[in-house]
């Protein structure tokens, strides 16, 4: 036995530093894409405990918790400008006079979960304290507060390597002994989908979203992207996502100023992408149209499908896109997206969609097999794939079906 151990240790020593340092995140926290709400898209830097408690109340009262939205997340600007005498991070006492534990308890008492935000650098993107040099200490503080989710940003990273910085925080969270979901936010710079499966439960794939359907806005070296721009950046990442490791197309902008058609298309496409669904609107004051979108359980079920497969953009023709997402029980979500502003009449010839999805080894068999069609926005059964059909897809909108065996 001793001899065997000596040999083993020797081979480890010979392999030396090339042995991979594998961070082990807390497994199993995100079997389906995480769902919740975050403060950034509607409150920006102006958040406080009264607003957050109001959001938690509204999550329950509006049936969002029942629909699966679980996390209430503080984004940037909850932090005090200085740490305490022992180096512990604290909340801004003006904004959070009752303290984080009290807020966390309030959220948990409603059956919701609590998330916070930090940054790999000494400063966040909004100029507040980050975690550099305090990673284990901050993780412990979060655990004491009862935090369930950490979003970890990439501003002021000062030459750090993403792999090292994110592994460090992943391990710090794991070491607390509390299950805390880890959401990486380094904007896809280092292609985290290629290396972060053991480190995080989700990773942002791009720069920030803004509430425009089709535009990119430059701010010097930085920019914000519209729905179509983000969609295009996620198309080629489908083989990297799955249960417990999701491509995050960014927080939702439904209810933040786009048209109802655009909001519906945005929500549908995030569900087709199996992206986390983190709401970004003020859910204390929502229109009926916004509620109908974010509470559409049939569309949410496409996002939350247990297989966790991201959709394939199968065909693009003059601004119309045909997307297929493999679902459990040999079903498919089929979404037709109109990228143009004009309503478009199209004829669906089902045989044209007879193909094999080689990433996930699934055939549609639409040339030979007949499926029942469920219209997920009209909430009604809508015939079968036996015959071709002509439909109209409004501008900047979708038609979304679930196809199941007849
Ligand atoms: C970055 C992130 C955003 C948001 C802000 C907060 O821009 O990508 O999602 O967290 O920082 O300052």
GROMACS .gro file of C-alpha atoms and ligand atoms in nm:
model
  418
    1UNK     CA    1   0.000   0.000   0.000
    2UNK     CA    2   0.279   0.238   0.102
    3UNK     CA    3   0.466   0.162  -0.217
    4UNK     CA    4   0.155   0.231  -0.427
    5UNK     CA    5   0.102   0.565  -0.252
    6UNK     CA    6   0.462   0.664  -0.312
    7UNK     CA    7   0.433   0.585  -0.681
    8UNK     CA    8   0.107   0.775  -0.710
    9UNK     CA    9   0.247   1.080  -0.535
   10UNK     CA   10   0.555   1.066  -0.754
   11UNK     CA   11   0.347   1.071  -1.070
   12UNK     CA   12   0.150   1.366  -0.939
   13UNK     CA   13   0.477   1.544  -0.868
   14UNK     CA   14   0.604   1.470  -1.218
   15UNK     CA   15   0.282   1.602  -1.368
   16UNK     CA   16   0.342   1.903  -1.146
   17UNK     CA   17   0.155   2.224  -1.208
   18UNK     CA   18  -0.010   2.102  -1.526
   19UNK     CA   19  -0.275   1.921  -1.318
   20UNK     CA   20  -0.604   2.099  -1.379
   21UNK     CA   21  -0.735   2.297  -1.083
   22UNK     CA   22  -1.101   2.207  -1.101
   23UNK     CA   23  -1.337   2.431  -0.911
   24UNK     CA   24  -1.640   2.237  -0.798
   25UNK     CA   25  -1.944   2.455  -0.789
   26UNK     CA   26  -2.240   2.351  -0.578
   27UNK     CA   27  -2.406   2.103  -0.811
   28UNK     CA   28  -2.774   2.078  -0.886
   29UNK     CA   29  -2.890   2.433  -0.810
   30UNK     CA   30  -3.016   2.505  -1.161
   31UNK     CA   31  -3.155   2.189  -1.326
   32UNK     CA   32  -3.363   2.423  -1.544
   33UNK     CA   33  -3.279   2.787  -1.630
   34UNK     CA   34  -3.302   3.005  -1.316
   35UNK     CA   35  -3.608   3.234  -1.295
   36UNK     CA   36  -3.655   3.548  -1.092
   37UNK     CA   37  -3.624   3.925  -1.093
   38UNK     CA   38  -3.330   4.166  -1.070
   39UNK     CA   39  -3.317   4.536  -0.987
   40UNK     CA   40  -3.083   4.659  -1.261
   41UNK     CA   41  -3.301   4.708  -1.572
   42UNK     CA   42  -3.566   4.915  -1.394
   43UNK     CA   43  -3.401   5.071  -1.086
   44UNK     CA   44  -3.036   5.099  -1.196
   45UNK     CA   45  -2.835   5.238  -0.905
   46UNK     CA   46  -3.150   5.358  -0.720
   47UNK     CA   47  -3.259   5.060  -0.518
   48UNK     CA   48  -3.361   5.044  -0.152
   49UNK     CA   49  -3.525   4.803   0.087
   50UNK     CA   50  -3.874   4.949   0.051
   51UNK     CA   51  -3.868   4.897  -0.326
   52UNK     CA   52  -3.730   4.546  -0.289
   53UNK     CA   53  -3.992   4.447  -0.032
   54UNK     CA   54  -4.258   4.586  -0.266
   55UNK     CA   55  -4.116   4.374  -0.548
   56UNK     CA   56  -4.121   4.062  -0.328
   57UNK     CA   57  -4.486   4.132  -0.237
   58UNK     CA   58  -4.574   4.181  -0.604
   59UNK     CA   59  -4.398   3.858  -0.705
   60UNK     CA   60  -4.636   3.664  -0.484
   61UNK     CA   61  -4.951   3.873  -0.542
   62UNK     CA   62  -4.921   3.858  -0.921
   63UNK     CA   63  -4.863   3.484  -0.932
   64UNK     CA   64  -4.501   3.515  -1.045
   65UNK     CA   65  -4.375   3.286  -0.771
   66UNK     CA   66  -4.636   3.028  -0.870
   67UNK     CA   67  -4.521   3.057  -1.231
   68UNK     CA   68  -4.164   2.971  -1.125
   69UNK     CA   69  -3.996   3.309  -1.066
   70UNK     CA   70  -3.807   3.245  -0.745
   71UNK     CA   71  -3.511   3.480  -0.706
   72UNK     CA   72  -3.527   3.844  -0.594
   73UNK     CA   73  -3.186   3.984  -0.680
   74UNK     CA   74  -3.017   4.306  -0.580
   75UNK     CA   75  -2.790   4.419  -0.860
   76UNK     CA   76  -2.527   4.692  -0.822
   77UNK     CA   77  -2.535   4.974  -0.562
   78UNK     CA   78  -2.660   4.795  -0.250
   79UNK     CA   79  -2.313   4.821  -0.089
   80UNK     CA   80  -2.183   5.068   0.166
   81UNK     CA   81  -1.877   5.268   0.053
   82UNK     CA   82  -1.657   5.126   0.329
   83UNK     CA   83  -1.617   4.788   0.493
   84UNK     CA   84  -1.643   4.743   0.872
   85UNK     CA   85  -1.331   4.738   1.090
   86UNK     CA   86  -1.289   4.365   1.021
   87UNK     CA   87  -1.312   4.406   0.645
   88UNK     CA   88  -1.669   4.280   0.611
   89UNK     CA   89  -1.889   4.412   0.334
   90UNK     CA   90  -2.200   4.600   0.451
   91UNK     CA   91  -2.515   4.734   0.286
   92UNK     CA   92  -2.562   5.107   0.237
   93UNK     CA   93  -2.736   5.206   0.565
   94UNK     CA   94  -2.939   5.480   0.395
   95UNK     CA   95  -3.085   5.243   0.140
   96UNK     CA   96  -3.107   4.934   0.362
   97UNK     CA   97  -3.157   5.063   0.720
   98UNK     CA   98  -3.295   4.730   0.843
   99UNK     CA   99  -2.988   4.541   0.717
  100UNK     CA  100  -2.948   4.250   0.481
  101UNK     CA  101  -3.050   3.970   0.715
  102UNK     CA  102  -3.387   4.135   0.775
  103UNK     CA  103  -3.444   4.179   0.400
  104UNK     CA  104  -3.335   3.824   0.332
  105UNK     CA  105  -3.575   3.695   0.600
  106UNK     CA  106  -3.857   3.900   0.451
  107UNK     CA  107  -3.793   3.752   0.107
  108UNK     CA  108  -3.756   3.396   0.239
  109UNK     CA  109  -4.076   3.423   0.444
  110UNK     CA  110  -4.262   3.473   0.117
  111UNK     CA  111  -4.117   3.152  -0.026
  112UNK     CA  112  -3.876   3.344  -0.251
  113UNK     CA  113  -3.496   3.335  -0.270
  114UNK     CA  114  -3.249   3.617  -0.225
  115UNK     CA  115  -2.968   3.725  -0.459
  116UNK     CA  116  -2.689   3.983  -0.443
  117UNK     CA  117  -2.428   4.122  -0.682
  118UNK     CA  118  -2.055   4.183  -0.663
  119UNK     CA  119  -1.755   4.221  -0.890
  120UNK     CA  120  -1.412   4.057  -0.929
  121UNK     CA  121  -1.238   4.396  -0.899
  122UNK     CA  122  -1.210   4.635  -0.608
  123UNK     CA  123  -1.489   4.841  -0.766
  124UNK     CA  124  -1.812   4.735  -0.938
  125UNK     CA  125  -1.927   4.878  -1.272
  126UNK     CA  126  -2.135   5.134  -1.082
  127UNK     CA  127  -1.837   5.242  -0.868
  128UNK     CA  128  -1.925   5.050  -0.549
  129UNK     CA  129  -1.710   4.811  -0.348
  130UNK     CA  130  -1.614   4.487  -0.524
  131UNK     CA  131  -1.474   4.167  -0.378
  132UNK     CA  132  -1.106   4.171  -0.483
  133UNK     CA  133  -0.899   4.042  -0.192
  134UNK     CA  134  -1.213   3.967   0.010
  135UNK     CA  135  -1.358   3.675  -0.187
  136UNK     CA  136  -1.386   3.418   0.095
  137UNK     CA  137  -1.484   3.687   0.342
  138UNK     CA  138  -1.762   3.822   0.121
  139UNK     CA  139  -1.891   3.473   0.045
  140UNK     CA  140  -1.913   3.408   0.420
  141UNK     CA  141  -2.098   3.733   0.474
  142UNK     CA  142  -2.348   3.641   0.201
  143UNK     CA  143  -2.398   3.300   0.364
  144UNK     CA  144  -2.462   3.468   0.701
  145UNK     CA  145  -2.726   3.684   0.538
  146UNK     CA  146  -2.893   3.383   0.378
  147UNK     CA  147  -2.803   3.471   0.020
  148UNK     CA  148  -2.901   3.212  -0.243
  149UNK     CA  149  -2.761   3.367  -0.562
  150UNK     CA  150  -2.455   3.572  -0.652
  151UNK     CA  151  -2.407   3.762  -0.978
  152UNK     CA  152  -2.037   3.837  -1.017
  153UNK     CA  153  -1.937   4.115  -1.257
  154UNK     CA  154  -1.616   4.188  -1.449
  155UNK     CA  155  -1.553   4.564  -1.425
  156UNK     CA  156  -1.221   4.705  -1.302
  157UNK     CA  157  -1.067   4.360  -1.332
  158UNK     CA  158  -0.718   4.510  -1.353
  159UNK     CA  159  -0.554   4.236  -1.559
  160UNK     CA  160  -0.705   3.940  -1.370
  161UNK     CA  161  -0.769   3.624  -1.567
  162UNK     CA  162  -1.138   3.530  -1.580
  163UNK     CA  163  -1.069   3.163  -1.513
  164UNK     CA  164  -0.877   3.238  -1.195
  165UNK     CA  165  -1.108   3.509  -1.070
  166UNK     CA  166  -1.430   3.316  -1.122
  167UNK     CA  167  -1.290   2.987  -0.990
  168UNK     CA  168  -1.178   3.166  -0.676
  169UNK     CA  169  -1.526   3.299  -0.602
  170UNK     CA  170  -1.688   2.970  -0.699
  171UNK     CA  171  -1.470   2.793  -0.442
  172UNK     CA  172  -1.532   3.064  -0.183
  173UNK     CA  173  -1.908   3.016  -0.222
  174UNK     CA  174  -1.875   2.639  -0.200
  175UNK     CA  175  -1.658   2.669   0.111
  176UNK     CA  176  -1.936   2.851   0.299
  177UNK     CA  177  -2.138   2.531   0.307
  178UNK     CA  178  -2.448   2.717   0.185
  179UNK     CA  179  -2.587   2.640  -0.159
  180UNK     CA  180  -2.545   2.966  -0.350
  181UNK     CA  181  -2.614   2.978  -0.723
  182UNK     CA  182  -2.323   3.139  -0.910
  183UNK     CA  183  -2.400   3.366  -1.205
  184UNK     CA  184  -2.095   3.482  -1.401
  185UNK     CA  185  -2.109   3.817  -1.574
  186UNK     CA  186  -1.794   3.865  -1.782
  187UNK     CA  187  -1.996   3.939  -2.097
  188UNK     CA  188  -1.867   3.638  -2.289
  189UNK     CA  189  -1.518   3.790  -2.324
  190UNK     CA  190  -1.328   3.470  -2.244
  191UNK     CA  191  -1.589   3.236  -2.396
  192UNK     CA  192  -1.692   3.100  -2.054
  193UNK     CA  193  -1.916   2.841  -2.223
  194UNK     CA  194  -1.595   2.658  -2.316
  195UNK     CA  195  -1.456   2.635  -1.961
  196UNK     CA  196  -1.699   2.737  -1.687
  197UNK     CA  197  -1.929   2.436  -1.656
  198UNK     CA  198  -1.772   2.333  -1.325
  199UNK     CA  199  -1.744   2.690  -1.203
  200UNK     CA  200  -2.085   2.853  -1.252
  201UNK     CA  201  -2.451   2.775  -1.308
  202UNK     CA  202  -2.489   3.041  -1.576
  203UNK     CA  203  -2.273   3.287  -1.763
  204UNK     CA  204  -2.355   3.601  -1.954
  205UNK     CA  205  -2.273   3.555  -2.320
  206UNK     CA  206  -2.269   3.921  -2.427
  207UNK     CA  207  -2.254   4.287  -2.334
  208UNK     CA  208  -2.562   4.447  -2.172
  209UNK     CA  209  -2.915   4.439  -2.306
  210UNK     CA  210  -3.126   4.750  -2.366
  211UNK     CA  211  -3.499   4.779  -2.426
  212UNK     CA  212  -3.483   4.811  -2.805
  213UNK     CA  213  -3.569   4.537  -3.050
  214UNK     CA  214  -3.313   4.600  -3.318
  215UNK     CA  215  -3.029   4.839  -3.236
  216UNK     CA  216  -2.681   4.865  -3.092
  217UNK     CA  217  -2.577   5.171  -2.895
  218UNK     CA  218  -2.211   5.272  -2.857
  219UNK     CA  219  -2.076   5.434  -2.540
  220UNK     CA  220  -1.707   5.469  -2.621
  221UNK     CA  221  -1.550   5.129  -2.566
  222UNK     CA  222  -1.878   4.979  -2.441
  223UNK     CA  223  -2.216   4.925  -2.599
  224UNK     CA  224  -2.564   4.795  -2.528
  225UNK     CA  225  -2.751   4.560  -2.757
  226UNK     CA  226  -3.108   4.505  -2.866
  227UNK     CA  227  -3.302   4.180  -2.871
  228UNK     CA  228  -3.206   4.071  -3.223
  229UNK     CA  229  -2.837   4.151  -3.169
  230UNK     CA  230  -2.828   3.937  -2.853
  231UNK     CA  231  -3.019   3.659  -3.021
  232UNK     CA  232  -2.766   3.644  -3.304
  233UNK     CA  233  -2.478   3.626  -3.057
  234UNK     CA  234  -2.634   3.322  -2.885
  235UNK     CA  235  -2.725   3.116  -3.189
  236UNK     CA  236  -2.393   2.934  -3.215
  237UNK     CA  237  -2.370   2.852  -2.843
  238UNK     CA  238  -2.640   2.588  -2.829
  239UNK     CA  239  -2.412   2.291  -2.776
  240UNK     CA  240  -2.263   2.444  -2.459
  241UNK     CA  241  -2.576   2.491  -2.246
  242UNK     CA  242  -2.768   2.238  -2.041
  243UNK     CA  243  -2.888   2.153  -1.692
  244UNK     CA  244  -2.687   2.342  -1.428
  245UNK     CA  245  -2.484   2.543  -1.684
  246UNK     CA  246  -2.680   2.795  -1.890
  247UNK     CA  247  -2.604   3.055  -2.153
  248UNK     CA  248  -2.743   3.377  -2.006
  249UNK     CA  249  -2.872   3.611  -2.278
  250UNK     CA  250  -2.914   3.883  -2.007
  251UNK     CA  251  -3.201   4.004  -1.791
  252UNK     CA  252  -3.537   4.057  -1.958
  253UNK     CA  253  -3.664   4.394  -2.082
  254UNK     CA  254  -4.031   4.290  -2.110
  255UNK     CA  255  -4.247   4.578  -1.981
  256UNK     CA  256  -3.970   4.834  -2.020
  257UNK     CA  257  -4.092   5.029  -2.322
  258UNK     CA  258  -4.088   4.805  -2.630
  259UNK     CA  259  -4.414   4.730  -2.813
  260UNK     CA  260  -4.626   4.436  -2.702
  261UNK     CA  261  -4.526   4.244  -3.016
  262UNK     CA  262  -4.159   4.305  -2.943
  263UNK     CA  263  -4.196   4.206  -2.579
  264UNK     CA  264  -4.372   3.887  -2.684
  265UNK     CA  265  -4.100   3.805  -2.939
  266UNK     CA  266  -3.825   3.885  -2.685
  267UNK     CA  267  -3.978   3.659  -2.420
  268UNK     CA  268  -4.045   3.377  -2.666
  269UNK     CA  269  -3.691   3.383  -2.800
  270UNK     CA  270  -3.533   3.381  -2.451
  271UNK     CA  271  -3.744   3.073  -2.381
  272UNK     CA  272  -3.633   2.913  -2.708
  273UNK     CA  273  -3.272   2.983  -2.603
  274UNK     CA  274  -3.330   2.816  -2.264
  275UNK     CA  275  -3.191   3.135  -2.115
  276UNK     CA  276  -3.240   3.218  -1.748
  277UNK     CA  277  -3.558   3.427  -1.714
  278UNK     CA  278  -3.464   3.712  -1.485
  279UNK     CA  279  -3.731   3.983  -1.509
  280UNK     CA  280  -3.613   4.343  -1.526
  281UNK     CA  281  -3.936   4.543  -1.507
  282UNK     CA  282  -4.109   4.712  -1.215
  283UNK     CA  283  -4.346   4.433  -1.133
  284UNK     CA  284  -4.528   4.650  -0.876
  285UNK     CA  285  -4.683   4.836  -1.172
  286UNK     CA  286  -4.743   4.615  -1.473
  287UNK     CA  287  -4.984   4.643  -1.763
  288UNK     CA  288  -5.213   4.349  -1.836
  289UNK     CA  289  -5.017   4.290  -2.160
  290UNK     CA  290  -4.691   4.257  -1.968
  291UNK     CA  291  -4.850   4.017  -1.719
  292UNK     CA  292  -4.992   3.806  -2.002
  293UNK     CA  293  -4.645   3.771  -2.148
  294UNK     CA  294  -4.434   3.694  -1.844
  295UNK     CA  295  -4.703   3.470  -1.693
  296UNK     CA  296  -4.760   3.260  -2.004
  297UNK     CA  297  -4.699   2.921  -1.846
  298UNK     CA  298  -4.703   2.737  -2.177
  299UNK     CA  299  -4.417   2.948  -2.309
  300UNK     CA  300  -4.234   2.931  -1.976
  301UNK     CA  301  -4.261   2.550  -1.999
  302UNK     CA  302  -4.058   2.566  -2.321
  303UNK     CA  303  -3.779   2.746  -2.136
  304UNK     CA  304  -3.805   2.512  -1.838
  305UNK     CA  305  -3.816   2.190  -2.037
  306UNK     CA  306  -3.612   1.934  -1.841
  307UNK     CA  307  -3.398   1.836  -2.140
  308UNK     CA  308  -3.243   2.183  -2.128
  309UNK     CA  309  -3.168   2.199  -2.501
  310UNK     CA  310  -3.124   2.538  -2.664
  311UNK     CA  311  -3.316   2.590  -2.988
  312UNK     CA  312  -3.174   2.559  -3.338
  313UNK     CA  313  -3.225   2.836  -3.592
  314UNK     CA  314  -3.302   2.602  -3.877
  315UNK     CA  315  -3.393   2.835  -4.161
  316UNK     CA  316  -3.381   3.206  -4.235
  317UNK     CA  317  -3.567   3.351  -4.529
  318UNK     CA  318  -3.603   3.725  -4.599
  319UNK     CA  319  -3.626   3.827  -4.233
  320UNK     CA  320  -3.835   3.528  -4.124
  321UNK     CA  321  -3.662   3.274  -3.900
  322UNK     CA  322  -3.774   2.921  -3.818
  323UNK     CA  323  -3.652   2.793  -3.482
  324UNK     CA  324  -3.685   2.442  -3.335
  325UNK     CA  325  -3.624   2.340  -2.973
  326UNK     CA  326  -3.621   1.970  -2.885
  327UNK     CA  327  -3.840   1.897  -2.580
  328UNK     CA  328  -3.899   1.590  -2.367
  329UNK     CA  329  -4.130   1.313  -2.494
  330UNK     CA  330  -4.022   1.372  -2.853
  331UNK     CA  331  -4.203   1.704  -2.864
  332UNK     CA  332  -4.075   2.023  -3.026
  333UNK     CA  333  -4.121   2.392  -2.970
  334UNK     CA  334  -4.142   2.563  -3.308
  335UNK     CA  335  -4.115   2.940  -3.322
  336UNK     CA  336  -4.143   3.160  -3.629
  337UNK     CA  337  -3.982   3.499  -3.576
  338UNK     CA  338  -4.048   3.799  -3.798
  339UNK     CA  339  -3.743   4.028  -3.772
  340UNK     CA  340  -3.900   4.286  -4.003
  341UNK     CA  341  -4.155   4.554  -3.916
  342UNK     CA  342  -4.409   4.440  -4.176
  343UNK     CA  343  -4.661   4.163  -4.108
  344UNK     CA  344  -4.573   3.862  -4.325
  345UNK     CA  345  -4.792   3.595  -4.468
  346UNK     CA  346  -4.614   3.262  -4.495
  347UNK     CA  347  -4.710   2.913  -4.593
  348UNK     CA  348  -4.580   2.635  -4.375
  349UNK     CA  349  -4.497   2.330  -4.579
  350UNK     CA  350  -4.415   2.086  -4.300
  351UNK     CA  351  -4.203   1.862  -4.521
  352UNK     CA  352  -3.954   2.146  -4.551
  353UNK     CA  353  -3.881   2.100  -4.181
  354UNK     CA  354  -3.798   1.731  -4.195
  355UNK     CA  355  -3.443   1.726  -4.059
  356UNK     CA  356  -3.212   1.574  -3.802
  357UNK     CA  357  -3.076   1.797  -3.527
  358UNK     CA  358  -2.727   1.649  -3.508
  359UNK     CA  359  -2.629   1.834  -3.190
  360UNK     CA  360  -2.894   1.654  -2.988
  361UNK     CA  361  -2.956   1.357  -3.219
  362UNK     CA  362  -3.322   1.419  -3.273
  363UNK     CA  363  -3.520   1.391  -3.596
  364UNK     CA  364  -3.837   1.588  -3.657
  365UNK     CA  365  -3.965   1.336  -3.913
  366UNK     CA  366  -4.203   1.605  -4.031
  367UNK     CA  367  -4.211   1.447  -4.375
  368UNK     CA  368  -4.373   1.131  -4.244
  369UNK     CA  369  -4.500   1.194  -3.892
  370UNK     CA  370  -4.812   1.394  -3.801
  371UNK     CA  371  -4.796   1.618  -3.493
  372UNK     CA  372  -5.072   1.794  -3.303
  373UNK     CA  373  -5.022   2.170  -3.292
  374UNK     CA  374  -5.073   2.381  -2.983
  375UNK     CA  375  -5.060   2.759  -3.034
  376UNK     CA  376  -4.877   2.883  -2.723
  377UNK     CA  377  -4.982   3.248  -2.749
  378UNK     CA  378  -5.343   3.186  -2.845
  379UNK     CA  379  -5.363   2.909  -2.583
  380UNK     CA  380  -5.551   2.676  -2.812
  381UNK     CA  381  -5.511   2.351  -2.999
  382UNK     CA  382  -5.472   2.434  -3.363
  383UNK     CA  383  -5.505   2.126  -3.582
  384UNK     CA  384  -5.219   1.907  -3.699
  385UNK     CA  385  -4.923   1.904  -3.933
  386UNK     CA  386  -5.111   1.688  -4.181
  387UNK     CA  387  -5.173   1.978  -4.419
  388UNK     CA  388  -4.979   2.289  -4.514
  389UNK     CA  389  -5.111   2.609  -4.359
  390UNK     CA  390  -5.084   2.979  -4.431
  391UNK     CA  391  -5.035   3.209  -4.135
  392UNK     CA  392  -4.953   3.574  -4.075
  393UNK     CA  393  -4.668   3.668  -3.841
  394UNK     CA  394  -4.701   4.034  -3.730
  395UNK     CA  395  -4.395   4.262  -3.754
  396UNK     CA  396  -4.136   4.217  -3.477
  397UNK     CA  397  -4.340   3.929  -3.343
  398UNK     CA  398  -4.360   3.551  -3.333
  399UNK     CA  399  -4.595   3.262  -3.383
  400UNK     CA  400  -4.507   2.987  -3.138
  401UNK     CA  401  -4.625   2.627  -3.144
  402UNK     CA  402  -4.571   2.314  -2.944
  403UNK     CA  403  -4.572   2.003  -3.163
  404UNK     CA  404  -4.660   1.674  -2.997
  405UNK     CA  405  -4.727   1.321  -3.119
  406UNK     CA  406  -5.077   1.270  -3.254
  407LIG     C1  407  -2.257   4.559  -1.582
  407LIG     C2  408  -2.344   4.434  -1.597
  407LIG     C3  409  -2.490   4.473  -1.582
  407LIG     C4  410  -2.515   4.540  -1.447
  407LIG     C5  411  -2.421   4.660  -1.430
  407LIG     C6  412  -2.425   4.716  -1.288
  407LIG     O1  413  -2.278   4.647  -1.687
  407LIG     O2  414  -2.320   4.372  -1.718
  407LIG     O3  415  -2.574   4.360  -1.597
  407LIG     O4  416  -2.494   4.446  -1.346
  407LIG     O5  417  -2.286   4.624  -1.458
  407LIG     O6  418  -2.337   4.821  -1.268
   0.00000   0.00000   0.00000
